Short mmCIF file of C-alpha atoms and ligand atoms in Angstrom, two decimals:
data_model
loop_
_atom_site.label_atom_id
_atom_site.label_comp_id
_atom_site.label_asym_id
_atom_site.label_seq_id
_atom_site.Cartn_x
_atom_site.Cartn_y
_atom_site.Cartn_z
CA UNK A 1037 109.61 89.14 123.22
CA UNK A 1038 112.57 91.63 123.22
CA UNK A 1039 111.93 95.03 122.99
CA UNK A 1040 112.19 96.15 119.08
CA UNK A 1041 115.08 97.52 117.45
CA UNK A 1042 112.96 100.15 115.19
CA UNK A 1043 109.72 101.51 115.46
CA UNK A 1044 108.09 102.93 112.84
CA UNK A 1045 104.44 105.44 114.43
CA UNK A 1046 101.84 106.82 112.24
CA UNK A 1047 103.76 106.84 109.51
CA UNK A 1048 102.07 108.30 106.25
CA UNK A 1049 104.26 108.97 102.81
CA UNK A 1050 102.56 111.19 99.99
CA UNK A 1051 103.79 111.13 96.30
CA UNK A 1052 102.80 115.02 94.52
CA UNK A 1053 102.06 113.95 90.85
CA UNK A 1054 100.30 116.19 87.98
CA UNK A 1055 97.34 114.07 88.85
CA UNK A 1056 96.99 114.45 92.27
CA UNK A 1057 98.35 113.13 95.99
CA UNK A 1058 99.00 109.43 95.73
CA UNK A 1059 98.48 108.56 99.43
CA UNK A 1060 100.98 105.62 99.22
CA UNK A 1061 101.50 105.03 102.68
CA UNK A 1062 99.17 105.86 105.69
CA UNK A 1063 99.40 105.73 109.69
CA UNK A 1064 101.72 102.88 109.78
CA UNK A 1065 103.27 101.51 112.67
CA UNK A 1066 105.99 98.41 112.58
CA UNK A 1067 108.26 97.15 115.14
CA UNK A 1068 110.86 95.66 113.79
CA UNK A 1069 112.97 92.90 116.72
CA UNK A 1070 116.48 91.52 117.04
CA UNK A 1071 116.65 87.67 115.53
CA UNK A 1072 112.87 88.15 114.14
CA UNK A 1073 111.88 88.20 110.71
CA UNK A 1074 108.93 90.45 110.15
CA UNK A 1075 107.24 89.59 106.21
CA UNK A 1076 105.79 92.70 104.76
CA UNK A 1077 103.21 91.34 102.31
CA UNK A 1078 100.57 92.72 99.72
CA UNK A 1079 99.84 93.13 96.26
CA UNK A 1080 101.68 95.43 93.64
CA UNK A 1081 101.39 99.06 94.35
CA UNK A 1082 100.13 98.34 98.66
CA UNK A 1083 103.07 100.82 100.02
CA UNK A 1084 105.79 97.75 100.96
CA UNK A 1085 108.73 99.15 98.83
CA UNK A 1086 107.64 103.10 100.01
CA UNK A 1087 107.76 102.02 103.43
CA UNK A 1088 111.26 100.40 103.37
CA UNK A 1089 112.59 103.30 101.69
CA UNK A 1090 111.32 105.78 103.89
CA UNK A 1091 113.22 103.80 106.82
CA UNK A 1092 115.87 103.72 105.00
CA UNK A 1093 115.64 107.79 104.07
CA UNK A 1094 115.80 106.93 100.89
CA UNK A 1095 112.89 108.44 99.27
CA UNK A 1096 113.20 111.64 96.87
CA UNK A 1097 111.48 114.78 98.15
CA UNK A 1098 110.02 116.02 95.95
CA UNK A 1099 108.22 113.79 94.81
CA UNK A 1100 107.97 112.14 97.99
CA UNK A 1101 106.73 113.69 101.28
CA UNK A 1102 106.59 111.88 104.43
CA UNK A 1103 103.44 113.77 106.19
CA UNK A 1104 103.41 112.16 110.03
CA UNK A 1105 104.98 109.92 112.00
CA UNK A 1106 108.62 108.68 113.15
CA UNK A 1107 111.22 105.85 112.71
CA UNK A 1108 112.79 105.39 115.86
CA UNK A 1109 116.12 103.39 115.76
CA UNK A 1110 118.23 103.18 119.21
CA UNK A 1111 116.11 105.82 120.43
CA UNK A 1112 116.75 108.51 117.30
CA UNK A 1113 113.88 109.13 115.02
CA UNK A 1114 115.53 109.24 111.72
CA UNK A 1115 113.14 111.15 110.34
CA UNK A 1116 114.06 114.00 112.21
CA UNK A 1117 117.73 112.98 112.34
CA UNK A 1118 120.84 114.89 111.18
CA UNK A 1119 122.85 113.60 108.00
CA UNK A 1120 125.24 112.06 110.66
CA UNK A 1121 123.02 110.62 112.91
CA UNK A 1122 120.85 108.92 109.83
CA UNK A 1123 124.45 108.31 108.23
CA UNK A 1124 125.06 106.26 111.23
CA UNK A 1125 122.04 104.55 111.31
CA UNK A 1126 122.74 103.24 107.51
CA UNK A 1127 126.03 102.10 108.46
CA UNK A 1128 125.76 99.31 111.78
CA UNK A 1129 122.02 100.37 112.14
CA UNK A 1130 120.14 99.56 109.24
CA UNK A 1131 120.90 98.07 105.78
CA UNK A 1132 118.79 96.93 102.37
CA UNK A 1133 119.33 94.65 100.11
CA UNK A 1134 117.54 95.36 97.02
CA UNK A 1135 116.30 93.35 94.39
CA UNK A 1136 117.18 94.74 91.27
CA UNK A 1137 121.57 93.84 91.72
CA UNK A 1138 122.47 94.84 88.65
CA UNK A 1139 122.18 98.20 88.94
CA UNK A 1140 122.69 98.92 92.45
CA UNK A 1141 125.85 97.63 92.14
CA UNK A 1142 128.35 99.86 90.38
CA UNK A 1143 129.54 98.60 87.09
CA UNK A 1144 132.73 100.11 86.54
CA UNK A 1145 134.08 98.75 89.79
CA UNK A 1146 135.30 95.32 91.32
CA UNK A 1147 132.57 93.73 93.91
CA UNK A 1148 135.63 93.73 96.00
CA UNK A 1149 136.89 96.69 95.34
CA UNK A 1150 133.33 98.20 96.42
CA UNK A 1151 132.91 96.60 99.53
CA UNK A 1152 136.67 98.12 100.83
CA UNK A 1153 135.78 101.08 99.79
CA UNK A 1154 132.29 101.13 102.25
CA UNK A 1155 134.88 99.67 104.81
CA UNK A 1156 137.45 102.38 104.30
CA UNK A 1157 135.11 105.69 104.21
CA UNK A 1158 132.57 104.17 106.56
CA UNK A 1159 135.27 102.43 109.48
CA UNK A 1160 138.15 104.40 108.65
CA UNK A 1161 140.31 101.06 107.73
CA UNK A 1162 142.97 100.74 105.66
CA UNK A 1163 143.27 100.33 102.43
CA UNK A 1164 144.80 96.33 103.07
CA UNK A 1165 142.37 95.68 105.95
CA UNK A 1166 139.59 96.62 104.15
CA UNK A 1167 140.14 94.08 101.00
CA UNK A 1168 141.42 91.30 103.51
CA UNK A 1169 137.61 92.05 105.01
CA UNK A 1170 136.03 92.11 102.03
CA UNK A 1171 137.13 89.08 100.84
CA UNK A 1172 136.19 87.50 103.83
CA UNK A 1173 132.74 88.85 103.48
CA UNK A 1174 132.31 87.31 99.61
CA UNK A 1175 133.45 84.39 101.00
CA UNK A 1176 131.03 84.29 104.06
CA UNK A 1177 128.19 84.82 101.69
CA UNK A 1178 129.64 81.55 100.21
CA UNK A 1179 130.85 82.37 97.24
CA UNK A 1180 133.57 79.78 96.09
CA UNK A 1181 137.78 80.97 95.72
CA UNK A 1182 136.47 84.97 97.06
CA UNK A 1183 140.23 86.04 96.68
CA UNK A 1184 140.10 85.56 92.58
CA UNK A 1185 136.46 86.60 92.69
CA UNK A 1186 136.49 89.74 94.78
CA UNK A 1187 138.79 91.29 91.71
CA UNK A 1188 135.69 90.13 89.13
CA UNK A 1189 132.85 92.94 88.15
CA UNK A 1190 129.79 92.85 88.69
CA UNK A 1191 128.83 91.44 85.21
CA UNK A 1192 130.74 88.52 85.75
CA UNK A 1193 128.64 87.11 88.34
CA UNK A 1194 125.14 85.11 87.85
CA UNK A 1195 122.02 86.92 89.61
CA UNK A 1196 122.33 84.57 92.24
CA UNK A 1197 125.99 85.21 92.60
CA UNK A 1198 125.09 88.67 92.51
CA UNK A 1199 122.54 88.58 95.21
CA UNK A 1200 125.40 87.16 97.42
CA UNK A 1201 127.58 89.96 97.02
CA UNK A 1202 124.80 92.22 97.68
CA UNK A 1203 124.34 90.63 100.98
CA UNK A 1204 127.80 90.71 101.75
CA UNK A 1205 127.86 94.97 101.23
CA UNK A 1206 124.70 94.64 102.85
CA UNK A 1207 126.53 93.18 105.95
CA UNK A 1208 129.52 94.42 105.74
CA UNK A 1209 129.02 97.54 108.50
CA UNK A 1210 127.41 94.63 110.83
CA UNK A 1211 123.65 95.97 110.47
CA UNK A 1212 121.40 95.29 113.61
CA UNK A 1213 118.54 95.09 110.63
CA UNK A 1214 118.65 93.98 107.31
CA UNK A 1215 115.60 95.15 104.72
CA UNK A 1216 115.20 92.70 102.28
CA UNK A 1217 113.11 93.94 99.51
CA UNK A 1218 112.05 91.13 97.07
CA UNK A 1219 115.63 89.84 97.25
CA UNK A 1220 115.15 86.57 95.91
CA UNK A 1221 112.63 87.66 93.15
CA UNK A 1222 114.25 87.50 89.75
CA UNK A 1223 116.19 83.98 90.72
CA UNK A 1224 114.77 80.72 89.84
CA UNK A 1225 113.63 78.56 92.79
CA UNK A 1226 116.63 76.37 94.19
CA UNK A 1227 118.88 80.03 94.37
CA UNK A 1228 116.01 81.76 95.82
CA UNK A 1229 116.44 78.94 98.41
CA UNK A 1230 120.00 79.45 99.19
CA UNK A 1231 119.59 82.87 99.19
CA UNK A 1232 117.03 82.87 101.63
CA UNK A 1233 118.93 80.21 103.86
CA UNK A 1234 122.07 82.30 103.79
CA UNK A 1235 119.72 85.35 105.25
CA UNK A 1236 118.53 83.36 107.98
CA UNK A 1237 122.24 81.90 108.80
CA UNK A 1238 123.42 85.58 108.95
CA UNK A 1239 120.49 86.20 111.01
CA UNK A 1240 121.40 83.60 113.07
CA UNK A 1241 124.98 84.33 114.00
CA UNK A 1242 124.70 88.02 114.89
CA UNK A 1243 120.94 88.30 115.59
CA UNK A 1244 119.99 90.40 113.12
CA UNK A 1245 116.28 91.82 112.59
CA UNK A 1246 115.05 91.20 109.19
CA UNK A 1247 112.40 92.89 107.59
CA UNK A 1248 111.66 90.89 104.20
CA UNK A 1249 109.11 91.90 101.38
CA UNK A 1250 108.32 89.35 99.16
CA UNK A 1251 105.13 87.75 97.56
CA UNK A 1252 106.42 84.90 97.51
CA UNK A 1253 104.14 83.21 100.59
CA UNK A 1254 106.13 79.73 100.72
CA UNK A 1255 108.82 81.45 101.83
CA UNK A 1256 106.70 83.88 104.05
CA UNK A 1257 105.34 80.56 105.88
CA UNK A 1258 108.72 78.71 106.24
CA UNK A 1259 111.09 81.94 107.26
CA UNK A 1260 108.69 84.66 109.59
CA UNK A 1261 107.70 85.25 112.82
CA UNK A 1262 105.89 88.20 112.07
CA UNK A 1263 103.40 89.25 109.26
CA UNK A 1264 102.12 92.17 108.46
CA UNK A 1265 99.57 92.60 105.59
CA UNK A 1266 99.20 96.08 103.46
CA UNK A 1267 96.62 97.01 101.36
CA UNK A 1268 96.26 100.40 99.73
CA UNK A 1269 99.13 101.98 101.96
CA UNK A 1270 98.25 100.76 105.20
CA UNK A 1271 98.88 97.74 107.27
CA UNK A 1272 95.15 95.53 107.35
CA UNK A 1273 96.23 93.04 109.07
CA UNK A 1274 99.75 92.15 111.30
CA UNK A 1275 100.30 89.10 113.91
CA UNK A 1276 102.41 86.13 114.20
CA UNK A 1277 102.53 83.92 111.46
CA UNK A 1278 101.00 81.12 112.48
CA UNK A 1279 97.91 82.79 113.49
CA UNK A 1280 97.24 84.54 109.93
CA UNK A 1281 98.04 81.86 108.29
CA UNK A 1282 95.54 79.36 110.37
CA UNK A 1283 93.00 81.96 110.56
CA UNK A 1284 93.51 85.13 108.87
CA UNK A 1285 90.95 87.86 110.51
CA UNK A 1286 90.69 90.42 107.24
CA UNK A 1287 89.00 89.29 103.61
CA UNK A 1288 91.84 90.46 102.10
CA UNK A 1289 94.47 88.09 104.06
CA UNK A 1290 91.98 85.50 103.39
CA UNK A 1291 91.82 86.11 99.91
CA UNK A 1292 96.26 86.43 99.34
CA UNK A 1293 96.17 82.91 101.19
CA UNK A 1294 93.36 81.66 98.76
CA UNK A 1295 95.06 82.73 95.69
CA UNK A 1296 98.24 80.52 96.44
CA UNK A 1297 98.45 77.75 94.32
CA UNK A 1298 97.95 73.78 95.97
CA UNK A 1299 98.90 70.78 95.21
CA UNK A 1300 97.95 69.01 97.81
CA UNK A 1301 94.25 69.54 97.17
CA UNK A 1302 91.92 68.19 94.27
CA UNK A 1303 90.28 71.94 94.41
CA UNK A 1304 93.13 73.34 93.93
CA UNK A 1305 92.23 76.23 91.03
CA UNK A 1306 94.40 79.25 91.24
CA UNK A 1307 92.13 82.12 92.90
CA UNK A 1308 92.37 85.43 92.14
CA UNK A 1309 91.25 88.52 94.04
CA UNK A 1310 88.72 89.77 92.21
CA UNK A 1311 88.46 93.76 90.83
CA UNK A 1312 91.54 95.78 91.10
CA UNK A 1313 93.75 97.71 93.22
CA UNK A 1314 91.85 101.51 94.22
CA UNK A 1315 92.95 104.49 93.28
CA UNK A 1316 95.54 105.61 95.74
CA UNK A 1317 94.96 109.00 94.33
CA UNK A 1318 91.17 109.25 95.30
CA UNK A 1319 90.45 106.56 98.52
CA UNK A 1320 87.24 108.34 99.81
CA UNK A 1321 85.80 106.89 103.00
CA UNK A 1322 85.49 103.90 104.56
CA UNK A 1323 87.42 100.32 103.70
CA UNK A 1324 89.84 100.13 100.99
CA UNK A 1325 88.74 97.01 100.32
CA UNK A 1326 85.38 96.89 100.41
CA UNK A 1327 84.58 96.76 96.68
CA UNK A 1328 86.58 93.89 96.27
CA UNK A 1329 85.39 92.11 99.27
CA UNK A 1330 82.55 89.46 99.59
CA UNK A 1331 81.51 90.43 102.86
CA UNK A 1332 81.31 94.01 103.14
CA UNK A 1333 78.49 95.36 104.49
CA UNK A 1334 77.11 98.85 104.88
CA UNK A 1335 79.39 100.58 107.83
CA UNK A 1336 82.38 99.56 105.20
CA UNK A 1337 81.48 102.46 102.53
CA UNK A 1338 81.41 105.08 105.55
CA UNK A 1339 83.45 104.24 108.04
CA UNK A 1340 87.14 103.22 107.83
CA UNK A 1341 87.81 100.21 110.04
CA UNK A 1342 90.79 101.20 112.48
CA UNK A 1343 93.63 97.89 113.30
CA UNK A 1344 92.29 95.65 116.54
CA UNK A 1345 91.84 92.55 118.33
CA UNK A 1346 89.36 90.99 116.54
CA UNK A 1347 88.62 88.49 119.00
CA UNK A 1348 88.84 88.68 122.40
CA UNK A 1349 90.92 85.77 122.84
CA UNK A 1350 93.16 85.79 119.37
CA UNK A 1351 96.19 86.69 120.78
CA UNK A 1352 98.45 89.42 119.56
CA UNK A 1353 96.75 89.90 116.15
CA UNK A 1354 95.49 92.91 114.75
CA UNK A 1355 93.15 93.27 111.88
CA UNK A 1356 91.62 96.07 110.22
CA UNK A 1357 88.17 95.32 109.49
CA UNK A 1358 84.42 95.75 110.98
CA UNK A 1359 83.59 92.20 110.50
CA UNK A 1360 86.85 90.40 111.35
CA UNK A 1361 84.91 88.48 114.13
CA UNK A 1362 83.18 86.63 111.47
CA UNK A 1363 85.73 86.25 109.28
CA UNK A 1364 87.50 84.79 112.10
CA UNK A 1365 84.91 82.36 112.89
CA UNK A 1366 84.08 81.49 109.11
CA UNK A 1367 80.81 82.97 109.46
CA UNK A 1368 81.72 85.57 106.86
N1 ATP B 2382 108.31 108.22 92.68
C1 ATP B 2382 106.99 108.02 92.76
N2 ATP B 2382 106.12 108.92 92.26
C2 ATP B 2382 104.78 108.74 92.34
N3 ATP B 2382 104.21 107.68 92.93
C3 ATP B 2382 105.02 106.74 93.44
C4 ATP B 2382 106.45 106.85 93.39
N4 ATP B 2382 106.99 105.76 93.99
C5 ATP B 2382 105.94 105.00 94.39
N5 ATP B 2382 104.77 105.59 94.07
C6 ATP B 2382 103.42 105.06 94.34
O1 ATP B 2382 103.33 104.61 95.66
C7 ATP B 2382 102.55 103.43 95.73
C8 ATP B 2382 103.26 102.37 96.48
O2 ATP B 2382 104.37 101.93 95.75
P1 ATP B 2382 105.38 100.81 96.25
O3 ATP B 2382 106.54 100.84 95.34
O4 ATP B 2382 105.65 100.98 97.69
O5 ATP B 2382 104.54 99.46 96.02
P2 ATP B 2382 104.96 97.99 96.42
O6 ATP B 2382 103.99 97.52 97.46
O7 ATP B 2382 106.39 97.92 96.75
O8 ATP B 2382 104.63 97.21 95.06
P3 ATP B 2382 105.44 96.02 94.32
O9 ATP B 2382 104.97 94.76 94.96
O10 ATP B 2382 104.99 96.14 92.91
O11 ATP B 2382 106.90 96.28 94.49
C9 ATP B 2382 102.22 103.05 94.30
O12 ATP B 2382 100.91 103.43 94.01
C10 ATP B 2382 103.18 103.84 93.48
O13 ATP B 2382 102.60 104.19 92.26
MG1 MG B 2383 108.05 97.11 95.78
#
């Protein structure tokens, strides 16, 4: 595999609320690789959305504090970076696409108009080069006759339309990694396809890495390489895709896998985890999971299980938990 593109090390985000320290992200390490697609999955509330923003440095402090670790793009950690250097790295280093278009777009101005205007503050072009290129950009995310449309506003497009030209501001500064956050989420299934294809196309002509957050595991098994699993701010399980999804090593992988619905099976009733998310304000000792988990046993209430090989043999997978062997070998 190529070497990665960004590494994220030990990295651990705190939220200071009246109640307390929400501990949303902990330890946390991610490589992210050129023309890979890494899937950041877990339930509402597991750190995924945290995590992207702290790579992106876009997280409010206060409330936010990032407590340990780094984010190393091209050999920079942008944690410690200067506002140029992490300016920089959000122009051809590392872009998001969000999933709420609506209102990270700006209203009051054309989708055209706002892509020039990255292009002429961020590349220095002018002001004709940069609306030639941004029309070639709404039309690269296919969006039909992109010389009328680039003069529309935001409000005239549909959210799939929308999505597109999120993409295209998205690419526009040629990103060497695109963060997808839920990007396909509020669209019904057949633009939520397209959408998705038109990532991987742009992923495929300029070998982008793509880091995409979704819970939306059809997807997750059709588009990534890579997988990694959060629960309670910190990354249970991570391996290649077809590994955790033949043979997932933590209860809680098992259980997200469980809970999608089947059609091709007469058993198919939709599973849920059962119990609830823990209090990221209060986490105590031990497993995160283990009061949700059918096969926790004593060591889970007092010791925390740290990310390994749970089998000798399994390849590149990690998992976080003291009895992955046997969940391996479905003697859990
Ligand atoms: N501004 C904030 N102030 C306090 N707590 C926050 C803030 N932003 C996030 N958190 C907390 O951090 C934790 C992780 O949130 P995050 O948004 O990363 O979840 P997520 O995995 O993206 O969930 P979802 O799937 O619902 O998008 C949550 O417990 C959340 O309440
Ligand atoms: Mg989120």
């Amino acid at each position: 595999m190529s070497e990665p593109i960004v590494t994220v090390r030990g990295l651990s985000v705190d939220f200071h609320t009246r109640d307390g320290v929400v501990k949303a992200v902990q330890d946390l390490d991610l490589d992210l690789h050129p023309s890979r697609t890494l899937a950041l999955l877990g339930e509402s509330g597991s750190g995924k959305s945290v995590t992207a923003q702290a790579i992106m440095g876009l997280l409010d402090s206060p409330p936010a504090r990032i407590t340990a670790g780094s984010v190393r793009f091209r050999g920079v950690d942008l944690l410690q970076a200067s506002a140029a250097e992490r300016r920089e790295a959000n122009g051809g280093g590392i872009s998001m696409v969000f999933q709420d278009s609506l209102s990270a777009l700006n209203p009051v101005y054309t989708v055209g108009g706002q892509i020039a205007e990255l292009l002429r503050v961020r590349r220095g072009m002018s002001r004709r080069a940069a609306w030639d290129r941004a029309v070639e950009l709404i039309d690269h995310v296919r969006i039909p006759a992109p010389a009328r449309r680039a003069k529309d506003y935001p409000h005239q497009f549909s959210g799939g339309m929308r999505q597109r030209i999120m993409i295209a501001l998205a690419i526009a500064l040629e990103p060497s990694v695109l963060i997808a956050d839920e990007p396909t989420t509020a669209l019904d299934v057949t633009v939520q396809a397209q959408i998705m294809e038109l990532l991987l196309d742009l992923q495929r002509e300029n070998g982008m890495g793509l880091m995409l957050i979704t819970h939306d595991l059809g997807v997750v098994a059709e588009v990534a390489d890579d997988i990694a699993v959060m629960y309670a701010g910190r990354v249970v399980e991570k391996g290649g895709v077809h590994e955790l999804f033949a043979d997932p090593a933590h209860p809680y992988t098992r259980g997200l896998l469980r809970s999608v619905p089947r059609v091709d099976r007469a058993d198919s009733t939709l599973w849920a985890i059962p119990g609830s998310p823990p209090n990221l304000l209060d986490l105590g000792e031990g497993c995160a999971f283990r009061e949700r988990c059918d096969t926790a046993v004593g060591v889970c209430a007092v010791e925390r299980p740290a990310l390994a090989r749970p089998v000798a043999d399994a390849g590149s997978r990690l998992a976080a938990c003291h009895r992955s062997e046997e969940v391996v070998h479905g003697r859990a």
